[in-house]
Coordinates of N, CA, C and O in Angstrom, one line a residue:
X1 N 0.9 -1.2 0.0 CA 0.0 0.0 0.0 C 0.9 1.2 0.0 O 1.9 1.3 0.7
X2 N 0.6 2.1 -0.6 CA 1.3 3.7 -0.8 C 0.3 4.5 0.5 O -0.8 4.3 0.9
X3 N 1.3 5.5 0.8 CA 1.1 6.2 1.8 C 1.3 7.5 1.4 O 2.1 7.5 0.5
X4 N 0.8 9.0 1.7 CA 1.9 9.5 1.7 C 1.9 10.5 3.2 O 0.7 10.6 3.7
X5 N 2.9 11.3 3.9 CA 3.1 11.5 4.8 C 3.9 12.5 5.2 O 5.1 12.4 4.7
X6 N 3.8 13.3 5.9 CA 4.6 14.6 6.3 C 6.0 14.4 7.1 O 5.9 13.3 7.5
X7 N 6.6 14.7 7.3 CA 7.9 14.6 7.9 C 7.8 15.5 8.9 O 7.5 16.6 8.8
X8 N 8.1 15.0 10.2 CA 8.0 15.9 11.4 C 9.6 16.8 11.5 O 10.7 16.6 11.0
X9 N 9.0 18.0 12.3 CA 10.4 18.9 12.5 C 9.6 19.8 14.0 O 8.9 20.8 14.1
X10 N 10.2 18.8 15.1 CA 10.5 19.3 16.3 C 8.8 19.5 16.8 O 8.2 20.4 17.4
X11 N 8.3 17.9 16.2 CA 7.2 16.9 16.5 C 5.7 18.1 16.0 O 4.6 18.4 16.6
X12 N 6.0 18.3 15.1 CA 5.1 19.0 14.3 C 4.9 18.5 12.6 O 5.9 17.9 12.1
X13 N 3.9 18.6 12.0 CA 4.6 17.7 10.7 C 5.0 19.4 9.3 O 4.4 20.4 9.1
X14 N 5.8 19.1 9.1 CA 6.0 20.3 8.1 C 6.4 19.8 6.9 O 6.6 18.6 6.8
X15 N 6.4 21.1 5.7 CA 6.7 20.7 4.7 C 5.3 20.5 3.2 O 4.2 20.8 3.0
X16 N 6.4 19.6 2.6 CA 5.3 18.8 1.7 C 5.1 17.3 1.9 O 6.2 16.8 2.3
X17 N 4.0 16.4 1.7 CA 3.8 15.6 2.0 C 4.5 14.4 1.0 O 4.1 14.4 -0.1
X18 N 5.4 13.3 1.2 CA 6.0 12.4 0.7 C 5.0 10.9 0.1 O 3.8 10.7 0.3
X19 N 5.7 10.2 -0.6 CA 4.9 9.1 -1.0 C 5.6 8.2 -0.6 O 6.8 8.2 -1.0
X20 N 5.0 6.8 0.8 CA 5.9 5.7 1.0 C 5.1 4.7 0.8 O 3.9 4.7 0.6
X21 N 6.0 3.5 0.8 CA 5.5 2.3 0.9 C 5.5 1.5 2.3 O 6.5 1.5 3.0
X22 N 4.3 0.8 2.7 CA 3.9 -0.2 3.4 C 3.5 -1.1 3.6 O 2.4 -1.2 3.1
X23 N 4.0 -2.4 4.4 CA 3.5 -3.6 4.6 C 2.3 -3.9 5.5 O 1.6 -4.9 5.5
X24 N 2.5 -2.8 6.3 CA 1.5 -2.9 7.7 C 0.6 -1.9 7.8 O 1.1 -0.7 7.8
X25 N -0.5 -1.9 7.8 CA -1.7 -1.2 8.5 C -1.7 -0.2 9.1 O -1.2 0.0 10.2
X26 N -2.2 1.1 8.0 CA -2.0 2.4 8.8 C -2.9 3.3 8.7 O -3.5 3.4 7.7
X27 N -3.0 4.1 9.6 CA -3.9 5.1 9.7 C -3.9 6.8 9.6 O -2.9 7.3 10.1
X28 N -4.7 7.4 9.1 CA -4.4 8.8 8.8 C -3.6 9.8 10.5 O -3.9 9.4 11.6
X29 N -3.2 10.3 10.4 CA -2.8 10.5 12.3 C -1.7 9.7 12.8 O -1.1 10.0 13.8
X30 N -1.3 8.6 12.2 CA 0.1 7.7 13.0 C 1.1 7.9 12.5 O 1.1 8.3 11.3
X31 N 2.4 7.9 13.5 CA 3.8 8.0 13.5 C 4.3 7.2 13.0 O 4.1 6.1 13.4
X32 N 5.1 7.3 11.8 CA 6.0 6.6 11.3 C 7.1 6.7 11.4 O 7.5 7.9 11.6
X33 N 8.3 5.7 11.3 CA 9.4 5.7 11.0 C 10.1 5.4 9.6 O 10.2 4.2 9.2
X34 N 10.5 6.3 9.0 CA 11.5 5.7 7.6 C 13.0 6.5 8.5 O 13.3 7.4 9.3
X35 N 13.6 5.2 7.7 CA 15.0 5.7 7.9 C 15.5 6.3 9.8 O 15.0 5.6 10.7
X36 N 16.1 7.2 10.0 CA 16.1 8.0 11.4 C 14.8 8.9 11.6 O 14.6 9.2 12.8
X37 N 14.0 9.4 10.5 CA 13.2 10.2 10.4 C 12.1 10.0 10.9 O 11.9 8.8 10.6
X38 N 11.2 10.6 11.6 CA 9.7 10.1 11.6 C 8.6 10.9 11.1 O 8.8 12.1 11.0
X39 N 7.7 10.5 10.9 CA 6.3 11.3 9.7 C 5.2 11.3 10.5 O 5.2 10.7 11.7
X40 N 4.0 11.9 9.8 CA 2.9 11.8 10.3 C 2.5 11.1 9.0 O 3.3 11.1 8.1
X41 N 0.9 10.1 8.9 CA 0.4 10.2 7.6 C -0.5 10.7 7.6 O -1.4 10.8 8.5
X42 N -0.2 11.4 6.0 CA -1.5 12.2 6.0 C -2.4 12.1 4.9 O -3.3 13.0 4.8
X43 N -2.4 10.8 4.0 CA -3.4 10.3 3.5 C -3.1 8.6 3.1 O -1.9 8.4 2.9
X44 N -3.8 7.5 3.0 CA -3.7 6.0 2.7 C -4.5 5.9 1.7 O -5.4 6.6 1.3
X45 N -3.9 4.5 1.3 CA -4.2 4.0 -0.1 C -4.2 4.8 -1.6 O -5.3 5.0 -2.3
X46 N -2.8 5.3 -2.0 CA -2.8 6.4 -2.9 C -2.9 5.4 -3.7 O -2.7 4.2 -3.4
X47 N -3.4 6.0 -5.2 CA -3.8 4.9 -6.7 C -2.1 4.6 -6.3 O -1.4 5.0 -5.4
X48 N -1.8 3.7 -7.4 CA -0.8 3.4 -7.8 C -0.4 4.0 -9.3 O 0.8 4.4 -9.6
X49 N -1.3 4.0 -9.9 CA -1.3 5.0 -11.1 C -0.8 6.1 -10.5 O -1.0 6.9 -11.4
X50 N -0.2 6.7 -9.7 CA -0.2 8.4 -9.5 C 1.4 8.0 -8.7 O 2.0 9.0 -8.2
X51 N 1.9 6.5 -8.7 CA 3.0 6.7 -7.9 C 4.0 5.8 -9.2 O 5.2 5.4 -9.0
X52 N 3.2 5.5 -10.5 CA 4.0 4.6 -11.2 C 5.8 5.2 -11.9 O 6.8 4.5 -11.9
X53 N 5.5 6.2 -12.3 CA 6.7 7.6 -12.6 C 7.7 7.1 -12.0 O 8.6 6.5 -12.7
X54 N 7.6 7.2 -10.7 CA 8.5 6.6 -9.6 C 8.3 5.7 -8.5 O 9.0 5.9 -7.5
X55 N 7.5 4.8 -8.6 CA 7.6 4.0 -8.3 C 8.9 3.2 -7.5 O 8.8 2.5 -6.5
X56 N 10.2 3.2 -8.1 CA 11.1 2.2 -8.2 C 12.0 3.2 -6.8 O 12.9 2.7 -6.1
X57 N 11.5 4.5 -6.6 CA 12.4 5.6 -5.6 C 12.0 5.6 -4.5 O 12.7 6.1 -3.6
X58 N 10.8 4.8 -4.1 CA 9.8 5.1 -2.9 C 10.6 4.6 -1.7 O 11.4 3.8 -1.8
X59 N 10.4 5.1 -0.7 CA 11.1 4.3 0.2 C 10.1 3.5 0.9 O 8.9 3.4 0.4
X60 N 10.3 2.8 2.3 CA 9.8 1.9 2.9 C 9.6 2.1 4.3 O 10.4 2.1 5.2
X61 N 8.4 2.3 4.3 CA 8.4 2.6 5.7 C 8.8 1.4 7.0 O 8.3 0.3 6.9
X62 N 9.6 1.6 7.9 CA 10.3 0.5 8.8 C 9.5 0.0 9.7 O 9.3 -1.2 9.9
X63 N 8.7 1.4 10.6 CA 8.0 1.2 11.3 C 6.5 1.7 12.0 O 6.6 2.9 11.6
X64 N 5.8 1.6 12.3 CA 5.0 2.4 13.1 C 5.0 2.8 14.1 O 4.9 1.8 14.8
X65 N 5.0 4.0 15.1 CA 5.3 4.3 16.4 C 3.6 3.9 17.1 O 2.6 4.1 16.4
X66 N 3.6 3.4 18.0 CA 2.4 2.8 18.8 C 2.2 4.0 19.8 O 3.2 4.4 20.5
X67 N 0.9 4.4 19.9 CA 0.5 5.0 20.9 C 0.3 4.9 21.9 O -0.1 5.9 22.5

């Protein structure tokens, strides 16, 4: 599933919103982890049509932070 998700800066989300990839179950409002970094998501289930371009750049999201 594609995601896509804000990147936090000093636990606020800023910016523009990113496109990741997921194995696990997520919801609009949860913490993620890529890489050191953590996100908010701020929307689920993007077409795949709209991520095919780049597709192959996406990264992966590692984890979910649990509330």
């Amino acid at each position: 599933m594609y995601i896509k998700a804000k990147y936090l800066k000093n636990d606020i989300p800023a910016g523009k919103a990113y496109t990741f990839e997921t194995n696990v179950p997520v919801k609009i409002g949860d913490k993620i982890s890529v890489g050191k970094a953590q996100a908010v998501v701020e929307v689920v289930n993007v077409p795949e049509e709209e991520v095919s371009g780049y597709k192959d750049k996406i990264k992966k999201v590692q984890k979910v932070e649990e509330e």
